[in-house]
PDB file of C-alpha atoms and ligand atoms in Angstrom:
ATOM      1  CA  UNK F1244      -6.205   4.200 -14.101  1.00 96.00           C
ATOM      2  CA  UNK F1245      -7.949   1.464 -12.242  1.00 97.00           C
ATOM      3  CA  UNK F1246      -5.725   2.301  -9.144  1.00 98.00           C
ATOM      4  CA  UNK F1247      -7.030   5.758  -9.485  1.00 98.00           C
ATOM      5  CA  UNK F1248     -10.727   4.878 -10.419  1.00 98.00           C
ATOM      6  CA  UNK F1249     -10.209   2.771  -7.045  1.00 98.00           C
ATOM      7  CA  UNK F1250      -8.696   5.827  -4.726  1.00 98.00           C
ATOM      8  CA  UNK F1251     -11.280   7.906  -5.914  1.00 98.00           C
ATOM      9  CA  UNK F1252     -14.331   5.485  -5.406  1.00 98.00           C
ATOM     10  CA  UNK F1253     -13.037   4.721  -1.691  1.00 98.00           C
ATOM     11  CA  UNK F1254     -12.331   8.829  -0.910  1.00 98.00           C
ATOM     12  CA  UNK F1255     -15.944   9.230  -2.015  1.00 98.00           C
ATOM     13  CA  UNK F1256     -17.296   6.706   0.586  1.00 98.00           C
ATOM     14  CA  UNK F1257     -15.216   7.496   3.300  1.00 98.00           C
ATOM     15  CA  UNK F1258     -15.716  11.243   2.601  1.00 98.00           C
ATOM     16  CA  UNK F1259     -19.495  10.605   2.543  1.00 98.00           C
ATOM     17  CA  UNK F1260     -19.383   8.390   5.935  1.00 98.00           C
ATOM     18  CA  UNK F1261     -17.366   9.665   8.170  1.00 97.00           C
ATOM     19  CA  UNK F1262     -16.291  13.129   6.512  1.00 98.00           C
ATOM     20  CA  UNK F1263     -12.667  12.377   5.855  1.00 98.00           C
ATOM     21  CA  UNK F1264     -10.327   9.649   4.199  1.00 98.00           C
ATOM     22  CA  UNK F1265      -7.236   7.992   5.445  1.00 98.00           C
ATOM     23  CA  UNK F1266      -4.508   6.694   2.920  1.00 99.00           C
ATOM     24  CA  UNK F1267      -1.120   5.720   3.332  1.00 99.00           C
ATOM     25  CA  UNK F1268       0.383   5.753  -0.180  1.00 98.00           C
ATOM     26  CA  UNK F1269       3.388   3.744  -1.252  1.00 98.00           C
ATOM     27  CA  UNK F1270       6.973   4.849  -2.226  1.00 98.00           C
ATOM     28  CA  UNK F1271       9.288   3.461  -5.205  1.00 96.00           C
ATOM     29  CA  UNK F1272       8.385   4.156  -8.772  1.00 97.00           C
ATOM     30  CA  UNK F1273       5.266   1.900 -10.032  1.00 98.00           C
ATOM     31  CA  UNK F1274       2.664   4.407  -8.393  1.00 98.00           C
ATOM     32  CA  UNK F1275       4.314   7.669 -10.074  1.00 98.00           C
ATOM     33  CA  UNK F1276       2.054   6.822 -12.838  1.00 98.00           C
ATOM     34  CA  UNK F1277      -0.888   7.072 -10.097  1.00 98.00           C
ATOM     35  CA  UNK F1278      -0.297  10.114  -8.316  1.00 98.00           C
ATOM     36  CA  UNK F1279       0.132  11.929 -11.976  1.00 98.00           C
ATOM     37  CA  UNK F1280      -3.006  10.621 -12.842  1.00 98.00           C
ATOM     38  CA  UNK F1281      -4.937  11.956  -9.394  1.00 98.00           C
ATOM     39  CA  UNK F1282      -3.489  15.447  -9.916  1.00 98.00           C
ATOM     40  CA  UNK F1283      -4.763  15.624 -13.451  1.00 97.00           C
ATOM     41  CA  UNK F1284      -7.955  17.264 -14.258  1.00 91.00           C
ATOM     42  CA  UNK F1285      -9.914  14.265 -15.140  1.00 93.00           C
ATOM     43  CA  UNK F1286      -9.520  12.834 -11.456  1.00 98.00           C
ATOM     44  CA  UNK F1287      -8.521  16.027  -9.400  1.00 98.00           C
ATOM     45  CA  UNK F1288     -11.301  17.935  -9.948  1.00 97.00           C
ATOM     46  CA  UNK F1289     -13.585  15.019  -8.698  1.00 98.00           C
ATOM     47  CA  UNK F1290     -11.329  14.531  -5.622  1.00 98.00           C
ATOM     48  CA  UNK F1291     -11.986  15.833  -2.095  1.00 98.00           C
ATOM     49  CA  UNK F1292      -9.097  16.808  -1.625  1.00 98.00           C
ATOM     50  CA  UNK F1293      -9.547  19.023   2.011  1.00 98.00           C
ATOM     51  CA  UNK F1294     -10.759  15.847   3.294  1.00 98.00           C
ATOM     52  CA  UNK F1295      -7.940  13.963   2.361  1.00 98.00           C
ATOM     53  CA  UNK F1296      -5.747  12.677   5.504  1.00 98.00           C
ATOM     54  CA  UNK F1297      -1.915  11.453   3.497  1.00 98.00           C
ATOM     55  CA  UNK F1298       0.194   9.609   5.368  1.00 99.00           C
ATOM     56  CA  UNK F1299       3.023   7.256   3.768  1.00 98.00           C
ATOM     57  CA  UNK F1300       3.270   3.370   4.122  1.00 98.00           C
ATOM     58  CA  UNK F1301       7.557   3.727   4.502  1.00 98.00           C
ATOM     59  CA  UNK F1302      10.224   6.061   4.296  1.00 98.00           C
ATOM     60  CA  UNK F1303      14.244   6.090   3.356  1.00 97.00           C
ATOM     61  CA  UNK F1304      15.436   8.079   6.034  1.00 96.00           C
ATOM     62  CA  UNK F1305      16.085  11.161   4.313  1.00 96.00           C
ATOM     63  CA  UNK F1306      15.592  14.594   4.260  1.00 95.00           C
ATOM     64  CA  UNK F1307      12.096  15.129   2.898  1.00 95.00           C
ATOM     65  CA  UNK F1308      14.386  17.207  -0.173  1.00 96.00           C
ATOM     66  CA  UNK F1309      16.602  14.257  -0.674  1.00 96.00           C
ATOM     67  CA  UNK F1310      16.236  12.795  -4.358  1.00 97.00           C
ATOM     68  CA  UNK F1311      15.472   9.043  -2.551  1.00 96.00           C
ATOM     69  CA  UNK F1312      12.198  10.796  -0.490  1.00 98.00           C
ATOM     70  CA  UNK F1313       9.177   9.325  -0.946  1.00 98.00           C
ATOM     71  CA  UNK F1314       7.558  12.031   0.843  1.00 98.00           C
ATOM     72  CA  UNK F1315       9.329  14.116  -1.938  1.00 98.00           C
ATOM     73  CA  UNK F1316       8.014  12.001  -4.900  1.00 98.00           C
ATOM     74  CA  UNK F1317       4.502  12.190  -3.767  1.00 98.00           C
ATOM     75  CA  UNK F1318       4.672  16.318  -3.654  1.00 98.00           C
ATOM     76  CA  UNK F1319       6.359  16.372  -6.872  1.00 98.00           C
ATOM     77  CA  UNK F1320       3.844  14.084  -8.750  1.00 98.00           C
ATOM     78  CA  UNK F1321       0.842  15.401  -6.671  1.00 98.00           C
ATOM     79  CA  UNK F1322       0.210  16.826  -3.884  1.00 98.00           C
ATOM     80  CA  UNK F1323       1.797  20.307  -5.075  1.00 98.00           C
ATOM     81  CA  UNK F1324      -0.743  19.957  -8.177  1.00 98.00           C
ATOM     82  CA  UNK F1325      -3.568  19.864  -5.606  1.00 98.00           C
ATOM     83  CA  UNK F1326      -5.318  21.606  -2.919  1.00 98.00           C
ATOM     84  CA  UNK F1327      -4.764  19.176  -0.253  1.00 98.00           C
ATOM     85  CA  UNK F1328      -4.909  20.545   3.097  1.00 98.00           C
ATOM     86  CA  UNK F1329      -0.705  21.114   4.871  1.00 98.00           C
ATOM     87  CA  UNK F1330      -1.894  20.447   8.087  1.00 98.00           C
ATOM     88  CA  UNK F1331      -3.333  16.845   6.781  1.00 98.00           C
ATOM     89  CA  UNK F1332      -0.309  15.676   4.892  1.00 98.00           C
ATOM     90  CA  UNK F1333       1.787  13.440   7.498  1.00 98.00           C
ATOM     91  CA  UNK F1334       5.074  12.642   6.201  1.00 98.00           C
ATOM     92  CA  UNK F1335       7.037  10.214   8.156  1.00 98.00           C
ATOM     93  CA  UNK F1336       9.796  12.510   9.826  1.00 96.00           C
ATOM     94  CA  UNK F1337      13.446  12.480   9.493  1.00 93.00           C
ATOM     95  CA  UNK F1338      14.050  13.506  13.042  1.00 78.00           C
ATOM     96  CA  UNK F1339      17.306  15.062  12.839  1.00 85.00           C
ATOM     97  CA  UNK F1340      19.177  11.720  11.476  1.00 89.00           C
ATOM     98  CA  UNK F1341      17.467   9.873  14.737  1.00 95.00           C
ATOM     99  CA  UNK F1342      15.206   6.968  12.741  1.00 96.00           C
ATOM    100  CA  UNK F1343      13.797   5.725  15.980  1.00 96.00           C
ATOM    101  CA  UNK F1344      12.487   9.108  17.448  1.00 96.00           C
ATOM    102  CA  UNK F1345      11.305   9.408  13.553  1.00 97.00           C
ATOM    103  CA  UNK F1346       9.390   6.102  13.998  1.00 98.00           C
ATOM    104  CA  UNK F1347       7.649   6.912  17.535  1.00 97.00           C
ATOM    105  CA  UNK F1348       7.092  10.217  16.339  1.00 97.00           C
ATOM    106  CA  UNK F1349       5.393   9.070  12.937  1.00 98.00           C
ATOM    107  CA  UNK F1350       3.758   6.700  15.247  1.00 98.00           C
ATOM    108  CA  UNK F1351       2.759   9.456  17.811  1.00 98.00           C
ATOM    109  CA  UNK F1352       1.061  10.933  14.700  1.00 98.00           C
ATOM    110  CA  UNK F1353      -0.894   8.340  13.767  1.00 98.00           C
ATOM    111  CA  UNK F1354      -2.437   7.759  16.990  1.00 98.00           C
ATOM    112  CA  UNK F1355      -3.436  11.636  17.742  1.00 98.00           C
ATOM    113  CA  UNK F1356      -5.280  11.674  14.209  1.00 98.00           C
ATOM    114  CA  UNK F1357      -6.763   8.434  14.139  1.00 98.00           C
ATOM    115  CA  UNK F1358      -7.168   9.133  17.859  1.00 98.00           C
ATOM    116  CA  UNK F1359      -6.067   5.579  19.313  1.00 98.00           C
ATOM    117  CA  UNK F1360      -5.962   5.139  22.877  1.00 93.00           C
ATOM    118  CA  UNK F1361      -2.954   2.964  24.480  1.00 89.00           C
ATOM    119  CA  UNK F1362      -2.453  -0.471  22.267  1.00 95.00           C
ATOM    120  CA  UNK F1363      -5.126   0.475  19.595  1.00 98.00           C
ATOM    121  CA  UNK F1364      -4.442   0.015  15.487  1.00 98.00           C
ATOM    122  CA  UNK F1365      -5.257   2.145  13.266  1.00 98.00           C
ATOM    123  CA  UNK F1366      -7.782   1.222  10.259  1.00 98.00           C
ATOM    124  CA  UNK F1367      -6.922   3.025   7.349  1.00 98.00           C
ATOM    125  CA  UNK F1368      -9.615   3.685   4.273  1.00 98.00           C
ATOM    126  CA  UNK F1369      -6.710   2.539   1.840  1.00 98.00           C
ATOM    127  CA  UNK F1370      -2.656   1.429   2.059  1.00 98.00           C
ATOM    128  CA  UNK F1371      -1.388   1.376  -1.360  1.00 98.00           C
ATOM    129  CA  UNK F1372       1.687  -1.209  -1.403  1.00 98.00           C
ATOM    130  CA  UNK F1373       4.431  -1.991  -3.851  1.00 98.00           C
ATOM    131  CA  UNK F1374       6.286  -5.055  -4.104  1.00 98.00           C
ATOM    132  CA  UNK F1375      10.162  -5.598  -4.550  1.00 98.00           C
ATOM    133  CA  UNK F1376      11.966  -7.795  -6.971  1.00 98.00           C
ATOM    134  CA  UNK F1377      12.596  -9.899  -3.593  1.00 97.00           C
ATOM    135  CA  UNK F1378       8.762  -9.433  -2.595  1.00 98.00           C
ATOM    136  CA  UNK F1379       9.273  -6.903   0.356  1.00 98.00           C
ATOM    137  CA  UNK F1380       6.666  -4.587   0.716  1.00 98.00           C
ATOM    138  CA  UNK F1381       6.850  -1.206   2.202  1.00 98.00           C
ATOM    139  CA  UNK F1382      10.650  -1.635   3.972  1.00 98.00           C
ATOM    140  CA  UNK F1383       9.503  -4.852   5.123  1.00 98.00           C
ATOM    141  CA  UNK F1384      12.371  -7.131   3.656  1.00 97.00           C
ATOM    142  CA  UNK F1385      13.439 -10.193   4.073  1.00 97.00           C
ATOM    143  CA  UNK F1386      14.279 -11.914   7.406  1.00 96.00           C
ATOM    144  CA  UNK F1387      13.102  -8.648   8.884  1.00 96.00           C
ATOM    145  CA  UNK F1388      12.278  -9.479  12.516  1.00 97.00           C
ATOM    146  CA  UNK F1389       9.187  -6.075  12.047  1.00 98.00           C
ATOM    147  CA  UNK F1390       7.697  -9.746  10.342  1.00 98.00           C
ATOM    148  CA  UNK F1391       6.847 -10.236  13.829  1.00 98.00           C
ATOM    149  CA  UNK F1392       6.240  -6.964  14.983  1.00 98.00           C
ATOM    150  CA  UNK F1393       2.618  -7.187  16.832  1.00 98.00           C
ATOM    151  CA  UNK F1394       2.603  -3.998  18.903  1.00 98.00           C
ATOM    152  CA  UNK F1395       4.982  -1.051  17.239  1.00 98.00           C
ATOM    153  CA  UNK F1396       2.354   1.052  14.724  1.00 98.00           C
ATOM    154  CA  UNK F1397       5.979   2.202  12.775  1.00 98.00           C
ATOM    155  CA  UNK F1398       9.087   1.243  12.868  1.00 98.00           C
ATOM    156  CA  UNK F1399      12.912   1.641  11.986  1.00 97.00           C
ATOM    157  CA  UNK F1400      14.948  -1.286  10.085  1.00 97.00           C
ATOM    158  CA  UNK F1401      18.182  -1.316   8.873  1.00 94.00           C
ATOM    159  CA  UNK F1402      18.820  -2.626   5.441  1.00 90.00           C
ATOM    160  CA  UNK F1403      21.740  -4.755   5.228  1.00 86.00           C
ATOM    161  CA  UNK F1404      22.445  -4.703   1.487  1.00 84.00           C
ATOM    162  CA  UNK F1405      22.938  -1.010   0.987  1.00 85.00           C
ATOM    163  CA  UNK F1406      23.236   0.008   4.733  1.00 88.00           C
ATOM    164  CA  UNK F1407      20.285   2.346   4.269  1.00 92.00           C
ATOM    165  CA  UNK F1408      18.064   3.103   7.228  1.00 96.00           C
ATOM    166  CA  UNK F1409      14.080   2.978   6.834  1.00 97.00           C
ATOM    167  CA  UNK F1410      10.757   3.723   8.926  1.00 98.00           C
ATOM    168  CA  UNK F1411       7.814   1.145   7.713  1.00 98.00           C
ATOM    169  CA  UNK F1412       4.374   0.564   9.340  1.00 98.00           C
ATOM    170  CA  UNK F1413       3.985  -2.892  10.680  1.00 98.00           C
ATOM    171  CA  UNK F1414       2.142  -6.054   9.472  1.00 98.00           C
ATOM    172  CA  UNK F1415      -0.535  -5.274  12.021  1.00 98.00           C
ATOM    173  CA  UNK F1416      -1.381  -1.876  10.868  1.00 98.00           C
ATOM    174  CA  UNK F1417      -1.207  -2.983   7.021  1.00 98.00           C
ATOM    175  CA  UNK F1418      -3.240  -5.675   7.802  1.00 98.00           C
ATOM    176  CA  UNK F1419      -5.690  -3.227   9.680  1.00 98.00           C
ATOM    177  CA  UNK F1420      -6.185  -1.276   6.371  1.00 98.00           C
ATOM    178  CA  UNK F1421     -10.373  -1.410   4.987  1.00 98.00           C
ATOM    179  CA  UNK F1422      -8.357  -2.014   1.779  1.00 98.00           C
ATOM    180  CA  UNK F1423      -5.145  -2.399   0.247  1.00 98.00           C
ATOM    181  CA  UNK F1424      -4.332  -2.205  -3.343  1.00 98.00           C
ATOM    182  CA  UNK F1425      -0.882  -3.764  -4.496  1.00 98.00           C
ATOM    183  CA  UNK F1426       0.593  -1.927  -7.391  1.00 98.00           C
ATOM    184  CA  UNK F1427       2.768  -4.344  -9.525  1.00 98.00           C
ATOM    185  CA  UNK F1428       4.418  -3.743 -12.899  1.00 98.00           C
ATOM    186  CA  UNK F1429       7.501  -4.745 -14.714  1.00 98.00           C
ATOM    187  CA  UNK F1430       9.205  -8.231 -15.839  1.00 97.00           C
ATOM    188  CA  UNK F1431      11.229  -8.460 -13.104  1.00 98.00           C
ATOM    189  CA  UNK F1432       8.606  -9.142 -10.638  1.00 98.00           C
ATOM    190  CA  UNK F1433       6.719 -12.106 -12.674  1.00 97.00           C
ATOM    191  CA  UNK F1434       8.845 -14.883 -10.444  1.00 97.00           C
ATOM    192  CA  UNK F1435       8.308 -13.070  -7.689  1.00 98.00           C
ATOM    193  CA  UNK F1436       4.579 -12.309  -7.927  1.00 98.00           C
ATOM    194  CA  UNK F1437       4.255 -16.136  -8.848  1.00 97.00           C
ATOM    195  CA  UNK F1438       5.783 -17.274  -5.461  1.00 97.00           C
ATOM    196  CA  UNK F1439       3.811 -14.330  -3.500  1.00 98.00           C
ATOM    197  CA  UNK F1440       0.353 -15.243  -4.815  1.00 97.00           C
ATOM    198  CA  UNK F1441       0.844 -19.076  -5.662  1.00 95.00           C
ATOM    199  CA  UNK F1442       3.461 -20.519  -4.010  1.00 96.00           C
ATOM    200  CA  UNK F1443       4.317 -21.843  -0.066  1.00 97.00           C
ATOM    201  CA  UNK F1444       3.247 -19.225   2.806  1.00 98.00           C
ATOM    202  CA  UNK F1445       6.953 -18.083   3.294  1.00 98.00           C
ATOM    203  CA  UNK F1446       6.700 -14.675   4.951  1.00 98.00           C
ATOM    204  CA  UNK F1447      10.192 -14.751   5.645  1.00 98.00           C
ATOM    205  CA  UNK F1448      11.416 -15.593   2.158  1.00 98.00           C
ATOM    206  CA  UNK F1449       8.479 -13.051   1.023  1.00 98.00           C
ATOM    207  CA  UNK F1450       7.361 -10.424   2.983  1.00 98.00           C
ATOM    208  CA  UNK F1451       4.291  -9.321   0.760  1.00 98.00           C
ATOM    209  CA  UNK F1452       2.741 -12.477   2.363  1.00 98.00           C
ATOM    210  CA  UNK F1453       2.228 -11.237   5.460  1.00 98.00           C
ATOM    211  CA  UNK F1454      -0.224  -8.606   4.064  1.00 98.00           C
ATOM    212  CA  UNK F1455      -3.680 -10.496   4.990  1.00 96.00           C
ATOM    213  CA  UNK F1456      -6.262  -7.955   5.902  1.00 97.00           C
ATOM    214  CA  UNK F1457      -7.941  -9.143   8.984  1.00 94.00           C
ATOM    215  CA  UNK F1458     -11.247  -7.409   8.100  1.00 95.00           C
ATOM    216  CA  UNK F1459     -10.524  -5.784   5.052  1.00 95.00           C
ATOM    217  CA  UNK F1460      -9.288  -6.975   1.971  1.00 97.00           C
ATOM    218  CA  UNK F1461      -6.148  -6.950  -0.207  1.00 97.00           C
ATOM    219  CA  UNK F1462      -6.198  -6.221  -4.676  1.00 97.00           C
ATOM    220  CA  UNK F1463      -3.226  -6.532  -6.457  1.00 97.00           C
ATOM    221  CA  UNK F1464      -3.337  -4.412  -9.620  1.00 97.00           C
ATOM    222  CA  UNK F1465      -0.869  -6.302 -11.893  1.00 96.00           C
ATOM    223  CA  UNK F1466       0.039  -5.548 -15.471  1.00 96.00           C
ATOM    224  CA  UNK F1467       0.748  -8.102 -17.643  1.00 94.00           C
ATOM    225  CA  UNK F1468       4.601  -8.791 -18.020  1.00 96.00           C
ATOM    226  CA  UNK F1469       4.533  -8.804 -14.131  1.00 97.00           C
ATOM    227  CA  UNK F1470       1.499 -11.281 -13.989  1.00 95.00           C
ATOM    228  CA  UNK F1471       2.875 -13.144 -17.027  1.00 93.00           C
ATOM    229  CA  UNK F1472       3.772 -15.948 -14.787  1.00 93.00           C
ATOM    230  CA  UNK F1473       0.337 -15.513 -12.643  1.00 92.00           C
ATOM    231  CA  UNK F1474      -1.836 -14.376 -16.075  1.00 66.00           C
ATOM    232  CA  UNK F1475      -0.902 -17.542 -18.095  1.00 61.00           C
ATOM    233  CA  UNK F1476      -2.209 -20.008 -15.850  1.00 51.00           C
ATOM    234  CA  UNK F1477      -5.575 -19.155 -16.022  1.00 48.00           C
TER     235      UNK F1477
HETATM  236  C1  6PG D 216       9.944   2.103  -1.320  1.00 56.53           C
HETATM  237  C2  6PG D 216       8.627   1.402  -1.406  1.00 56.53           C
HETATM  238  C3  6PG D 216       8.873  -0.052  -1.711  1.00 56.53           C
HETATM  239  C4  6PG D 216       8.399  -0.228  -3.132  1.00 56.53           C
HETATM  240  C5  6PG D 216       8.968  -1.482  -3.740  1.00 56.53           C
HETATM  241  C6  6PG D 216       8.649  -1.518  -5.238  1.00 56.53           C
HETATM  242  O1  6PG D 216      10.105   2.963  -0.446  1.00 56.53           O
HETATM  243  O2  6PG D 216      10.771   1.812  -2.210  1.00 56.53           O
HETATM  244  O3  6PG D 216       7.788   1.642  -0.431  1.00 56.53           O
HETATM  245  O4  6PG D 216       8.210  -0.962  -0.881  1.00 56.53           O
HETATM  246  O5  6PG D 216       6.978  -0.266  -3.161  1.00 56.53           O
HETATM  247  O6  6PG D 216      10.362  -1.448  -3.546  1.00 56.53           O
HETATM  248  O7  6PG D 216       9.309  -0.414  -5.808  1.00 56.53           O
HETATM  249  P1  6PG D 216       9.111  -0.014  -7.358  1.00 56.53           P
HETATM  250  O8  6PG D 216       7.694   0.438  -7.489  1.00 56.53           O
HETATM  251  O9  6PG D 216      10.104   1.093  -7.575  1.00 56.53           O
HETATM  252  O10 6PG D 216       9.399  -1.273  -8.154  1.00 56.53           O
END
């Protein structure tokens, strides 16, 4: 709800300065809660939609019909319960099975809306961002050398464990973002969340440390058995 309250707020602003609002939402399963609650009446309806620019933060790289989409969990929970606008819904592509020409295609996108000349970052109004058990963020895991990426806007990573394929925007586009809002829920990230927020800089051993907003700012929307370890010590 606060998530939503938040999205809301920051569509209004954007809406009311510029005329339209740039998100990139996150995939996994925490922020299914969140896009039920936007399509609902008591936040659709307040919504402006039409000026609503969607793009997604990562992407398996699957058919936008394949049960593992995030492009697909996003239409289910909301955007086919609203009246956004097709032409302003930018899912990251699967480009025929080729995840690179997905990536500079995605990235292609983004520039041409967000209308970036050679070398320029977007700023997006809002990146929502989840965070693994292992504290990756987007499909930045790990050891991932896109840690380092400075240039690429999106880009395609392997991921060793379950020899999946991903597309993920980059640390410097995140960290471009007016404001990003973590979504965190669930036991299993308490140890995690503890080491993110409190412990060592370790990008490497925990990716959602290289989110640092260089003029924005980042929230982390936590609910209690995930902040258990955070919560108690205040
Ligand atoms: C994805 C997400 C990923 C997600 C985390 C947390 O494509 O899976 O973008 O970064 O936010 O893995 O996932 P849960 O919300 O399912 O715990």
């Amino acid at each position: 709800r606060k998530a939503a309250e938040l999205f809301l707020m920051k569509a209004d602003e954007a809406v009311s300065l510029k005329g339209f609002f740039t998100v990139a939402l996150s995939g996994g399963s925490t922020p299914k809660g969140l896009y039920t609650l936007l399509a609902a009446s008591a936040f659709r309806d307040r919504i402006r939609w039409d000026k609503i620019h969607f793009f997604w933060g990562d992407e398996r790289h699957v058919p936008a019909n394949h049960a593992d989409s995030n492009y697909r969990m996003v239409d289910e929970c909301m955007l086919s319960k609203a009246p956004v606008i097709p032409e302003n819904v930018h899912p990251i592509p699967f480009g025929n099975g080729d995840a690179k020409k997905a990536a500079d295609d995605y990235e292609q996108t983004i520039q041409k809306i967000f209308r970036l000349g050679k070398g320029g970052f977007p700023k997006f109004d809002l990146i929502l961002l989840g965070m693994g058990d292992d504290g990756h963020t987007a499909s930045i895991f790990p050891g991932s050398e896109i840690l380092h990426e400075k240039k690429r806007l999106a880009a395609a990573v392997r991921i060793e464990k379950n020899n999946s394929c991903r597309i993920t925007l980059t640390p410097p586009v995140l960290n471009g973002a007016l404001l990003i809002v973590f979504l965190v829920s669930g036991q299993s990230k308490a140890e995690t969340l503890k080491n993110v927020l409190e412990g060592d800089y370790e990008p490497e051993r925990f990716p959602a440390q290289i989110v640092n907003p260089t003029d924005g700012r980042a929230l982390w929307l936590v609910d209690k058995a995930a902040g258990k370890a955070v919560y108690m010590k205040t």
